[in-house]
């Protein structure tokens, strides 16, 4: 192990020139050490009630109904559902008052669906983070003692989430070093990781796979589709989210969630990290936010 | 394989017949005359919004017109779909797009069927790959295709009170399952392996029936539709800008290709100009996406031969390409970047120098990796002669993309119907010969290398021109419009046809993913191979389930 916690593969003699092309250390230092943030502006919308003019251009621009403005003027109520958000940034582009900004925060995974919904009513005091209800976290942490065997089920995704879930197994993220692995059968799994809106045609297969998994077990709903139907919400051919079919323990927003956002969600599922998002509020800027700190 | 008996009862009629077509029906001179007269009269007009000749024929001339276009003009059928126009003209309109191959031309044939009890003759006897198109159009629009040998549902697994793509409120399925008989296999030691819909890896869902003797695969039959989301219907009534996000989610691992094809269709329909800077930016994103995507195929093939180190190295390179896209756009799959009119947001100029270095390094590292793969006799032994698709088969199935090129079929939309930045920077295509897994690996490696080269070229072409699409790119229309967009995606020819009403909202969108043509190839490729080589055939073809099912 190197000082930054990443593993350093040994080079074979004589192959130095060749292996330089691949880079000698590629694995991220998660969970300790600096987070390899994308060097690009974030895509997570954040609403600051004080500056809002209540015009509602943002809600009109949202392609997915994830953002709603009720009432108008400074007295308007603004609701953001991070579960349905596609992180496309159209709402921020449409906002003239500056109340909406895009921030680089993607540790958005939560245990309760309602924690993905931010509601700003006029006159409300600045929202304070509620106390973490961590009984569930503790119980899961004890049960799985830091290891997790996952069965991935694509319940009708566009295959975007599969790119990012698959990336977790590559050298850059190297999931198995964290005691987490993907298994081929639900009989061997502690957890189902489900992507896609759950199409009508996958509903039965998802139910059967869930039933085949020995208890105790958990379910992670991944991506805007897995949480609420994503861009396919309200199609008669989909069920609008995994929790319409099987109970869900952890929700991981994104379209698709990046591998780092997925790692955070898995760490949350194992109870190794605190939930950052409560009632749609998250700590930002990073002064209040220690990245990926362990317990 | 036994051909299906002539249909006396419903059960046997529902079974697919053997893929050996009977002698084609001769065109009646009356049918031929209708089409020839249309050409002579000038009712065939060049349609610039589609880059196709437009041919509208009466319903009774549908078969004749389609066969004439394919047999005499030699444009292969690229897509067939329906459009419900019962509210305006009281008809269900059938569309057939004929394009592809070495010419930049093509023909769009249209015919109006009566909205009540629409019926026409199947094209399958002369165009065998039309069967899934007609099965889908039958279930989605309630059209009966006479003589169609396979009447089973394609994408709908449940019964619906009304064909879901016909006008009226969106119809929810009833919950009752539609019957789906598989082709029976008989014989002493023949057994069947059912696989899916949930697969063992991190991959999309679908159902495969292998009929096997010992380890040898006699036959494979697919059933798809598990990821059907009713996407084409969801486009309807939306404005083009926000609907681009849906186009990105048809095959979500090729979101740039989907967004560019959709944007091209809108831009042609509404005559929206694109700046050279935006075209170069799109070209850069398209090639970076191709590099990332095809490196995944290289990794998958290496892994399925048991060469884990090679797979890991290919995945290191692939991750770098996704990080490059993330640094350029804020989204690793470059979501919500391309939009009708240009780009929704400019590429980050600070990230550009790093991209040039990344593609140069990737190209160099790939050379090393490819040498190692070819230098390994265990890898070689697994790839050579496995999963063969002959050139004749590739042409008979009208395959597209790197899969077709690996079988020696010379087609690439970047060259054959050049668009955007490819007009000035032609692609160099690589062809294989044998059509086996080794040839597909070879072609994909070369296409990664060529993608790196083109990315570097487009990077230099990024000038100071504005690339960002105007906030409201859609001018107010006075009449309905339509357009066709095409992109050579990492899997091959990706087509989007759009129709807009006079208010500028989408009234019909049809998406033809390359995998809709390529899926039948896997049934052919595995015949005579052993079961453990199936994963290699599968990875080397890399077919999209979501693109097929939508």
PDB file of N, CA and C in Angstrom, chain A residues 117-202:
ATOM      1  N   UNK A 117     -36.176  15.030  -1.594  1.00  0.00           N
ATOM      2  CA  UNK A 117     -37.069  16.116  -2.012  1.00  0.00           C
ATOM      3  C   UNK A 117     -36.816  17.357  -1.169  1.00  0.00           C
ATOM      4  N   UNK A 118     -36.446  18.430  -1.860  1.00  0.00           N
ATOM      5  CA  UNK A 118     -36.200  19.710  -1.193  1.00  0.00           C
ATOM      6  C   UNK A 118     -37.422  20.605  -1.405  1.00  0.00           C
ATOM      7  N   UNK A 119     -37.968  21.159  -0.302  1.00  0.00           N
ATOM      8  CA  UNK A 119     -39.121  22.065  -0.410  1.00  0.00           C
ATOM      9  C   UNK A 119     -38.759  23.386   0.260  1.00  0.00           C
ATOM     10  N   UNK A 120     -38.767  24.446  -0.501  1.00  0.00           N
ATOM     11  CA  UNK A 120     -38.490  25.771   0.060  1.00  0.00           C
ATOM     12  C   UNK A 120     -39.762  26.601   0.022  1.00  0.00           C
ATOM     13  N   UNK A 121     -40.345  26.840   1.215  1.00  0.00           N
ATOM     14  CA  UNK A 121     -41.538  27.691   1.309  1.00  0.00           C
ATOM     15  C   UNK A 121     -41.110  29.066   1.763  1.00  0.00           C
ATOM     16  N   UNK A 122     -41.804  30.079   1.271  1.00  0.00           N
ATOM     17  CA  UNK A 122     -41.486  31.440   1.701  1.00  0.00           C
ATOM     18  C   UNK A 122     -41.672  31.543   3.202  1.00  0.00           C
ATOM     19  N   UNK A 123     -40.761  32.247   3.869  1.00  0.00           N
ATOM     20  CA  UNK A 123     -40.893  32.469   5.300  1.00  0.00           C
ATOM     21  C   UNK A 123     -40.355  31.342   6.149  1.00  0.00           C
ATOM     22  N   UNK A 124     -40.069  30.202   5.524  1.00  0.00           N
ATOM     23  CA  UNK A 124     -39.474  29.110   6.293  1.00  0.00           C
ATOM     24  C   UNK A 124     -38.088  29.532   6.759  1.00  0.00           C
ATOM     25  N   UNK A 125     -37.740  29.121   7.950  1.00  0.00           N
ATOM     26  CA  UNK A 125     -36.377  29.350   8.419  1.00  0.00           C
ATOM     27  C   UNK A 125     -35.432  28.502   7.570  1.00  0.00           C
ATOM     28  N   UNK A 126     -34.176  28.911   7.506  1.00  0.00           N
ATOM     29  CA  UNK A 126     -33.200  28.121   6.761  1.00  0.00           C
ATOM     30  C   UNK A 126     -33.239  26.694   7.288  1.00  0.00           C
ATOM     31  N   UNK A 127     -33.356  25.711   6.405  1.00  0.00           N
ATOM     32  CA  UNK A 127     -33.524  24.340   6.860  1.00  0.00           C
ATOM     33  C   UNK A 127     -32.282  23.839   7.580  1.00  0.00           C
ATOM     34  N   UNK A 128     -32.501  23.176   8.692  1.00  0.00           N
ATOM     35  CA  UNK A 128     -31.354  22.624   9.420  1.00  0.00           C
ATOM     36  C   UNK A 128     -31.329  21.113   9.187  1.00  0.00           C
ATOM     37  N   UNK A 129     -30.138  20.551   9.054  1.00  0.00           N
ATOM     38  CA  UNK A 129     -30.052  19.114   8.802  1.00  0.00           C
ATOM     39  C   UNK A 129     -30.667  18.332   9.959  1.00  0.00           C
ATOM     40  N   UNK A 130     -31.606  17.446   9.706  1.00  0.00           N
ATOM     41  CA  UNK A 130     -32.192  16.659  10.781  1.00  0.00           C
ATOM     42  C   UNK A 130     -31.204  15.618  11.303  1.00  0.00           C
ATOM     43  N   UNK A 131     -31.517  15.089  12.467  1.00  0.00           N
ATOM     44  CA  UNK A 131     -30.640  14.082  13.046  1.00  0.00           C
ATOM     45  C   UNK A 131     -30.734  12.793  12.228  1.00  0.00           C
ATOM     46  N   UNK A 132     -29.600  12.207  11.949  1.00  0.00           N
ATOM     47  CA  UNK A 132     -29.588  10.978  11.158  1.00  0.00           C
ATOM     48  C   UNK A 132     -30.251   9.849  11.935  1.00  0.00           C
ATOM     49  N   UNK A 133     -31.232   9.249  11.299  1.00  0.00           N
ATOM     50  CA  UNK A 133     -31.843   8.070  11.919  1.00  0.00           C
ATOM     51  C   UNK A 133     -30.992   6.873  11.555  1.00  0.00           C
ATOM     52  N   UNK A 134     -30.079   6.528  12.441  1.00  0.00           N
ATOM     53  CA  UNK A 134     -29.044   5.584  12.012  1.00  0.00           C
ATOM     54  C   UNK A 134     -29.234   4.170  12.538  1.00  0.00           C
ATOM     55  N   UNK A 135     -30.448   3.871  13.049  1.00  0.00           N
ATOM     56  CA  UNK A 135     -30.612   2.489  13.515  1.00  0.00           C
ATOM     57  C   UNK A 135     -30.424   1.505  12.364  1.00  0.00           C
ATOM     58  N   UNK A 136     -31.034   1.849  11.218  1.00  0.00           N
ATOM     59  CA  UNK A 136     -30.953   0.954  10.066  1.00  0.00           C
ATOM     60  C   UNK A 136     -29.504   0.794   9.649  1.00  0.00           C
ATOM     61  N   UNK A 137     -28.795   1.918   9.619  1.00  0.00           N
ATOM     62  CA  UNK A 137     -27.394   1.896   9.215  1.00  0.00           C
ATOM     63  C   UNK A 137     -26.597   0.943  10.097  1.00  0.00           C
ATOM     64  N   UNK A 138     -26.825   1.064  11.398  1.00  0.00           N
ATOM     65  CA  UNK A 138     -26.058   0.219  12.332  1.00  0.00           C
ATOM     66  C   UNK A 138     -26.370  -1.255  12.112  1.00  0.00           C
ATOM     67  N   UNK A 139     -27.670  -1.523  11.933  1.00  0.00           N
ATOM     68  CA  UNK A 139     -28.073  -2.915  11.806  1.00  0.00           C
ATOM     69  C   UNK A 139     -27.438  -3.522  10.544  1.00  0.00           C
ATOM     70  N   UNK A 140     -27.493  -2.786   9.445  1.00  0.00           N
ATOM     71  CA  UNK A 140     -26.926  -3.326   8.206  1.00  0.00           C
ATOM     72  C   UNK A 140     -25.417  -3.472   8.337  1.00  0.00           C
ATOM     73  N   UNK A 141     -24.793  -2.465   8.953  1.00  0.00           N
ATOM     74  CA  UNK A 141     -23.352  -2.521   9.142  1.00  0.00           C
ATOM     75  C   UNK A 141     -22.948  -3.766   9.916  1.00  0.00           C
ATOM     76  N   UNK A 142     -23.718  -4.099  11.005  1.00  0.00           N
ATOM     77  CA  UNK A 142     -23.409  -5.292  11.794  1.00  0.00           C
ATOM     78  C   UNK A 142     -23.585  -6.554  10.959  1.00  0.00           C
ATOM     79  N   UNK A 143     -24.707  -6.600  10.219  1.00  0.00           N
ATOM     80  CA  UNK A 143     -25.041  -7.829   9.494  1.00  0.00           C
ATOM     81  C   UNK A 143     -24.008  -8.166   8.445  1.00  0.00           C
ATOM     82  N   UNK A 144     -23.597  -7.185   7.686  1.00  0.00           N
ATOM     83  CA  UNK A 144     -22.723  -7.494   6.563  1.00  0.00           C
ATOM     84  C   UNK A 144     -21.244  -7.247   6.879  1.00  0.00           C
ATOM     85  N   UNK A 145     -20.969  -6.648   8.036  1.00  0.00           N
ATOM     86  CA  UNK A 145     -19.605  -6.499   8.528  1.00  0.00           C
ATOM     87  C   UNK A 145     -18.625  -6.063   7.439  1.00  0.00           C
ATOM     88  N   UNK A 146     -19.086  -5.154   6.591  1.00  0.00           N
ATOM     89  CA  UNK A 146     -18.156  -4.546   5.652  1.00  0.00           C
ATOM     90  C   UNK A 146     -18.021  -5.265   4.342  1.00  0.00           C
ATOM     91  N   UNK A 147     -18.697  -6.389   4.139  1.00  0.00           N
ATOM     92  CA  UNK A 147     -18.626  -7.011   2.822  1.00  0.00           C
ATOM     93  C   UNK A 147     -20.021  -7.084   2.228  1.00  0.00           C
ATOM     94  N   UNK A 148     -20.083  -7.023   0.928  1.00  0.00           N
ATOM     95  CA  UNK A 148     -21.387  -7.003   0.296  1.00  0.00           C
ATOM     96  C   UNK A 148     -21.290  -7.759  -1.032  1.00  0.00           C
ATOM     97  N   UNK A 149     -22.200  -8.729  -1.222  1.00  0.00           N
ATOM     98  CA  UNK A 149     -22.280  -9.440  -2.503  1.00  0.00           C
ATOM     99  C   UNK A 149     -23.518  -8.934  -3.222  1.00  0.00           C
ATOM    100  N   UNK A 150     -23.304  -8.402  -4.424  1.00  0.00           N
ATOM    101  CA  UNK A 150     -24.384  -7.716  -5.127  1.00  0.00           C
ATOM    102  C   UNK A 150     -24.787  -8.463  -6.393  1.00  0.00           C
ATOM    103  N   UNK A 151     -26.082  -8.594  -6.598  1.00  0.00           N
ATOM    104  CA  UNK A 151     -26.614  -9.065  -7.881  1.00  0.00           C
ATOM    105  C   UNK A 151     -27.195  -7.840  -8.587  1.00  0.00           C
ATOM    106  N   UNK A 152     -26.668  -7.557  -9.774  1.00  0.00           N
ATOM    107  CA  UNK A 152     -27.166  -6.423 -10.544  1.00  0.00           C
ATOM    108  C   UNK A 152     -28.350  -6.865 -11.384  1.00  0.00           C
ATOM    109  N   UNK A 153     -29.436  -6.106 -11.346  1.00  0.00           N
ATOM    110  CA  UNK A 153     -30.583  -6.393 -12.208  1.00  0.00           C
ATOM    111  C   UNK A 153     -30.901  -5.144 -13.028  1.00  0.00           C
ATOM    112  N   UNK A 154     -30.812  -5.279 -14.342  1.00  0.00           N
ATOM    113  CA  UNK A 154     -31.242  -4.213 -15.249  1.00  0.00           C
ATOM    114  C   UNK A 154     -32.731  -4.423 -15.486  1.00  0.00           C
ATOM    115  N   UNK A 155     -33.541  -3.546 -14.914  1.00  0.00           N
ATOM    116  CA  UNK A 155     -34.995  -3.682 -15.051  1.00  0.00           C
ATOM    117  C   UNK A 155     -35.504  -2.739 -16.139  1.00  0.00           C
ATOM    118  N   UNK A 156     -34.751  -2.661 -17.238  1.00  0.00           N
ATOM    119  CA  UNK A 156     -35.204  -1.872 -18.377  1.00  0.00           C
ATOM    120  C   UNK A 156     -34.449  -0.571 -18.562  1.00  0.00           C
ATOM    121  N   UNK A 157     -33.213  -0.500 -18.075  1.00  0.00           N
ATOM    122  CA  UNK A 157     -32.457   0.747 -18.201  1.00  0.00           C
ATOM    123  C   UNK A 157     -32.050   0.970 -19.659  1.00  0.00           C
ATOM    124  N   UNK A 158     -31.489   2.163 -19.947  1.00  0.00           N
ATOM    125  CA  UNK A 158     -31.019   2.462 -21.302  1.00  0.00           C
ATOM    126  C   UNK A 158     -29.612   1.934 -21.501  1.00  0.00           C
ATOM    127  N   UNK A 159     -29.024   1.303 -20.487  1.00  0.00           N
ATOM    128  CA  UNK A 159     -27.663   0.781 -20.488  1.00  0.00           C
ATOM    129  C   UNK A 159     -26.646   1.850 -20.102  1.00  0.00           C
ATOM    130  N   UNK A 160     -27.088   3.073 -19.800  1.00  0.00           N
ATOM    131  CA  UNK A 160     -26.168   4.100 -19.314  1.00  0.00           C
ATOM    132  C   UNK A 160     -25.684   3.758 -17.907  1.00  0.00           C
ATOM    133  N   UNK A 161     -26.608   3.383 -17.011  1.00  0.00           N
ATOM    134  CA  UNK A 161     -26.215   3.018 -15.641  1.00  0.00           C
ATOM    135  C   UNK A 161     -25.274   1.814 -15.653  1.00  0.00           C
ATOM    136  N   UNK A 162     -25.483   0.883 -16.613  1.00  0.00           N
ATOM    137  CA  UNK A 162     -24.623  -0.309 -16.664  1.00  0.00           C
ATOM    138  C   UNK A 162     -23.185   0.080 -16.993  1.00  0.00           C
ATOM    139  N   UNK A 163     -22.997   1.120 -17.809  1.00  0.00           N
ATOM    140  CA  UNK A 163     -21.639   1.580 -18.096  1.00  0.00           C
ATOM    141  C   UNK A 163     -20.958   1.975 -16.790  1.00  0.00           C
ATOM    142  N   UNK A 164     -21.669   2.745 -15.954  1.00  0.00           N
ATOM    143  CA  UNK A 164     -21.045   3.271 -14.744  1.00  0.00           C
ATOM    144  C   UNK A 164     -20.947   2.214 -13.638  1.00  0.00           C
ATOM    145  N   UNK A 165     -21.951   1.334 -13.533  1.00  0.00           N
ATOM    146  CA  UNK A 165     -21.865   0.242 -12.547  1.00  0.00           C
ATOM    147  C   UNK A 165     -20.732  -0.705 -12.963  1.00  0.00           C
ATOM    148  N   UNK A 166     -20.659  -1.002 -14.257  1.00  0.00           N
ATOM    149  CA  UNK A 166     -19.588  -1.864 -14.749  1.00  0.00           C
ATOM    150  C   UNK A 166     -18.219  -1.269 -14.485  1.00  0.00           C
ATOM    151  N   UNK A 167     -18.124   0.076 -14.592  1.00  0.00           N
ATOM    152  CA  UNK A 167     -16.834   0.747 -14.386  1.00  0.00           C
ATOM    153  C   UNK A 167     -16.291   0.514 -12.975  1.00  0.00           C
ATOM    154  N   UNK A 168     -17.189   0.255 -12.006  1.00  0.00           N
ATOM    155  CA  UNK A 168     -16.729   0.027 -10.629  1.00  0.00           C
ATOM    156  C   UNK A 168     -15.789  -1.165 -10.541  1.00  0.00           C
ATOM    157  N   UNK A 169     -15.933  -2.118 -11.461  1.00  0.00           N
ATOM    158  CA  UNK A 169     -15.107  -3.329 -11.382  1.00  0.00           C
ATOM    159  C   UNK A 169     -13.777  -3.144 -12.111  1.00  0.00           C
ATOM    160  N   UNK A 170     -13.585  -2.026 -12.803  1.00  0.00           N
ATOM    161  CA  UNK A 170     -12.349  -1.811 -13.538  1.00  0.00           C
ATOM    162  C   UNK A 170     -11.249  -1.335 -12.590  1.00  0.00           C
ATOM    163  N   UNK A 171      -9.978  -1.337 -13.082  1.00  0.00           N
ATOM    164  CA  UNK A 171      -8.864  -0.969 -12.199  1.00  0.00           C
ATOM    165  C   UNK A 171      -9.013   0.409 -11.548  1.00  0.00           C
ATOM    166  N   UNK A 172      -9.680   1.340 -12.210  1.00  0.00           N
ATOM    167  CA  UNK A 172      -9.776   2.692 -11.650  1.00  0.00           C
ATOM    168  C   UNK A 172     -10.501   2.697 -10.305  1.00  0.00           C
ATOM    169  N   UNK A 173     -11.508   1.859 -10.148  1.00  0.00           N
ATOM    170  CA  UNK A 173     -12.291   1.848  -8.897  1.00  0.00           C
ATOM    171  C   UNK A 173     -12.085   0.544  -8.121  1.00  0.00           C
ATOM    172  N   UNK A 174     -11.893  -0.537  -8.829  1.00  0.00           N
ATOM    173  CA  UNK A 174     -11.463  -1.797  -8.226  1.00  0.00           C
ATOM    174  C   UNK A 174     -12.293  -2.165  -6.995  1.00  0.00           C
ATOM    175  N   UNK A 175     -13.582  -2.342  -7.210  1.00  0.00           N
ATOM    176  CA  UNK A 175     -14.545  -2.503  -6.127  1.00  0.00           C
ATOM    177  C   UNK A 175     -14.186  -3.631  -5.153  1.00  0.00           C
ATOM    178  N   UNK A 176     -13.597  -4.697  -5.672  1.00  0.00           N
ATOM    179  CA  UNK A 176     -13.379  -5.866  -4.811  1.00  0.00           C
ATOM    180  C   UNK A 176     -12.416  -5.578  -3.671  1.00  0.00           C
ATOM    181  N   UNK A 177     -11.546  -4.565  -3.838  1.00  0.00           N
ATOM    182  CA  UNK A 177     -10.617  -4.247  -2.745  1.00  0.00           C
ATOM    183  C   UNK A 177     -11.375  -3.712  -1.545  1.00  0.00           C
ATOM    184  N   UNK A 178     -12.644  -3.291  -1.739  1.00  0.00           N
ATOM    185  CA  UNK A 178     -13.446  -2.761  -0.647  1.00  0.00           C
ATOM    186  C   UNK A 178     -14.356  -3.838  -0.043  1.00  0.00           C
ATOM    187  N   UNK A 179     -14.180  -5.067  -0.479  1.00  0.00           N
ATOM    188  CA  UNK A 179     -15.023  -6.136   0.057  1.00  0.00           C
ATOM    189  C   UNK A 179     -16.382  -6.214  -0.615  1.00  0.00           C
ATOM    190  N   UNK A 180     -16.542  -5.506  -1.726  1.00  0.00           N
ATOM    191  CA  UNK A 180     -17.816  -5.504  -2.429  1.00  0.00           C
ATOM    192  C   UNK A 180     -17.615  -6.185  -3.778  1.00  0.00           C
ATOM    193  N   UNK A 181     -18.495  -7.124  -4.115  1.00  0.00           N
ATOM    194  CA  UNK A 181     -18.330  -7.760  -5.426  1.00  0.00           C
ATOM    195  C   UNK A 181     -19.686  -8.061  -6.032  1.00  0.00           C
ATOM    196  N   UNK A 182     -19.662  -8.185  -7.356  1.00  0.00           N
ATOM    197  CA  UNK A 182     -20.874  -8.564  -8.077  1.00  0.00           C
ATOM    198  C   UNK A 182     -20.886 -10.078  -8.253  1.00  0.00           C
ATOM    199  N   UNK A 183     -22.021 -10.703  -7.958  1.00  0.00           N
ATOM    200  CA  UNK A 183     -22.130 -12.155  -8.063  1.00  0.00           C
ATOM    201  C   UNK A 183     -23.124 -12.502  -9.160  1.00  0.00           C
ATOM    202  N   UNK A 184     -23.014 -13.748  -9.653  1.00  0.00           N
ATOM    203  CA  UNK A 184     -23.785 -14.131 -10.836  1.00  0.00           C
ATOM    204  C   UNK A 184     -25.191 -14.604 -10.495  1.00  0.00           C
ATOM    205  N   UNK A 185     -25.440 -14.910  -9.214  1.00  0.00           N
ATOM    206  CA  UNK A 185     -26.752 -15.465  -8.868  1.00  0.00           C
ATOM    207  C   UNK A 185     -27.349 -14.717  -7.689  1.00  0.00           C
ATOM    208  N   UNK A 186     -28.654 -14.491  -7.697  1.00  0.00           N
ATOM    209  CA  UNK A 186     -29.287 -13.883  -6.518  1.00  0.00           C
ATOM    210  C   UNK A 186     -29.169 -14.768  -5.288  1.00  0.00           C
ATOM    211  N   UNK A 187     -28.963 -16.077  -5.487  1.00  0.00           N
ATOM    212  CA  UNK A 187     -28.807 -16.986  -4.334  1.00  0.00           C
ATOM    213  C   UNK A 187     -27.538 -16.665  -3.564  1.00  0.00           C
ATOM    214  N   UNK A 188     -26.583 -16.003  -4.195  1.00  0.00           N
ATOM    215  CA  UNK A 188     -25.304 -15.686  -3.538  1.00  0.00           C
ATOM    216  C   UNK A 188     -25.252 -14.240  -3.063  1.00  0.00           C
ATOM    217  N   UNK A 189     -26.364 -13.515  -3.178  1.00  0.00           N
ATOM    218  CA  UNK A 189     -26.304 -12.063  -2.997  1.00  0.00           C
ATOM    219  C   UNK A 189     -26.867 -11.601  -1.656  1.00  0.00           C
ATOM    220  N   UNK A 190     -26.275 -10.509  -1.138  1.00  0.00           N
ATOM    221  CA  UNK A 190     -26.836  -9.786   0.007  1.00  0.00           C
ATOM    222  C   UNK A 190     -27.716  -8.642  -0.479  1.00  0.00           C
ATOM    223  N   UNK A 191     -27.452  -8.205  -1.695  1.00  0.00           N
ATOM    224  CA  UNK A 191     -28.101  -6.981  -2.157  1.00  0.00           C
ATOM    225  C   UNK A 191     -28.433  -7.084  -3.630  1.00  0.00           C
ATOM    226  N   UNK A 192     -29.558  -6.482  -3.997  1.00  0.00           N
ATOM    227  CA  UNK A 192     -29.863  -6.269  -5.411  1.00  0.00           C
ATOM    228  C   UNK A 192     -29.563  -4.819  -5.732  1.00  0.00           C
ATOM    229  N   UNK A 193     -28.841  -4.603  -6.842  1.00  0.00           N
ATOM    230  CA  UNK A 193     -28.647  -3.247  -7.333  1.00  0.00           C
ATOM    231  C   UNK A 193     -29.474  -3.151  -8.610  1.00  0.00           C
ATOM    232  N   UNK A 194     -30.541  -2.357  -8.564  1.00  0.00           N
ATOM    233  CA  UNK A 194     -31.508  -2.364  -9.662  1.00  0.00           C
ATOM    234  C   UNK A 194     -31.454  -1.040 -10.414  1.00  0.00           C
ATOM    235  N   UNK A 195     -31.313  -1.130 -11.747  1.00  0.00           N
ATOM    236  CA  UNK A 195     -31.359   0.051 -12.613  1.00  0.00           C
ATOM    237  C   UNK A 195     -32.604  -0.040 -13.489  1.00  0.00           C
ATOM    238  N   UNK A 196     -32.952   1.065 -14.117  1.00  0.00           N
ATOM    239  CA  UNK A 196     -34.088   1.063 -15.035  1.00  0.00           C
ATOM    240  C   UNK A 196     -35.386   1.378 -14.312  1.00  0.00           C
ATOM    241  N   UNK A 197     -36.401   1.826 -15.069  1.00  0.00           N
ATOM    242  CA  UNK A 197     -37.659   2.272 -14.465  1.00  0.00           C
ATOM    243  C   UNK A 197     -38.555   1.118 -14.008  1.00  0.00           C
ATOM    244  N   UNK A 198     -38.130  -0.114 -14.202  1.00  0.00           N
ATOM    245  CA  UNK A 198     -38.898  -1.355 -14.093  1.00  0.00           C
ATOM    246  C   UNK A 198     -40.001  -1.337 -15.164  1.00  0.00           C
ATOM    247  N   UNK A 199     -39.653  -1.912 -16.306  1.00  0.00           N
ATOM    248  CA  UNK A 199     -40.649  -2.000 -17.372  1.00  0.00           C
ATOM    249  C   UNK A 199     -41.705  -3.021 -16.980  1.00  0.00           C
ATOM    250  N   UNK A 200     -42.866  -2.914 -17.609  1.00  0.00           N
ATOM    251  CA  UNK A 200     -43.911  -3.922 -17.384  1.00  0.00           C
ATOM    252  C   UNK A 200     -43.343  -5.310 -17.679  1.00  0.00           C
ATOM    253  N   UNK A 201     -42.476  -5.390 -18.703  1.00  0.00           N
ATOM    254  CA  UNK A 201     -41.974  -6.694 -19.119  1.00  0.00           C
ATOM    255  C   UNK A 201     -40.883  -7.246 -18.199  1.00  0.00           C
ATOM    256  N   UNK A 202     -40.314  -6.418 -17.307  1.00  0.00           N
ATOM    257  CA  UNK A 202     -39.292  -6.897 -16.362  1.00  0.00           C
ATOM    258  C   UNK A 202     -39.834  -7.041 -14.940  1.00  0.00           C
TER     259      UNK A 202
END
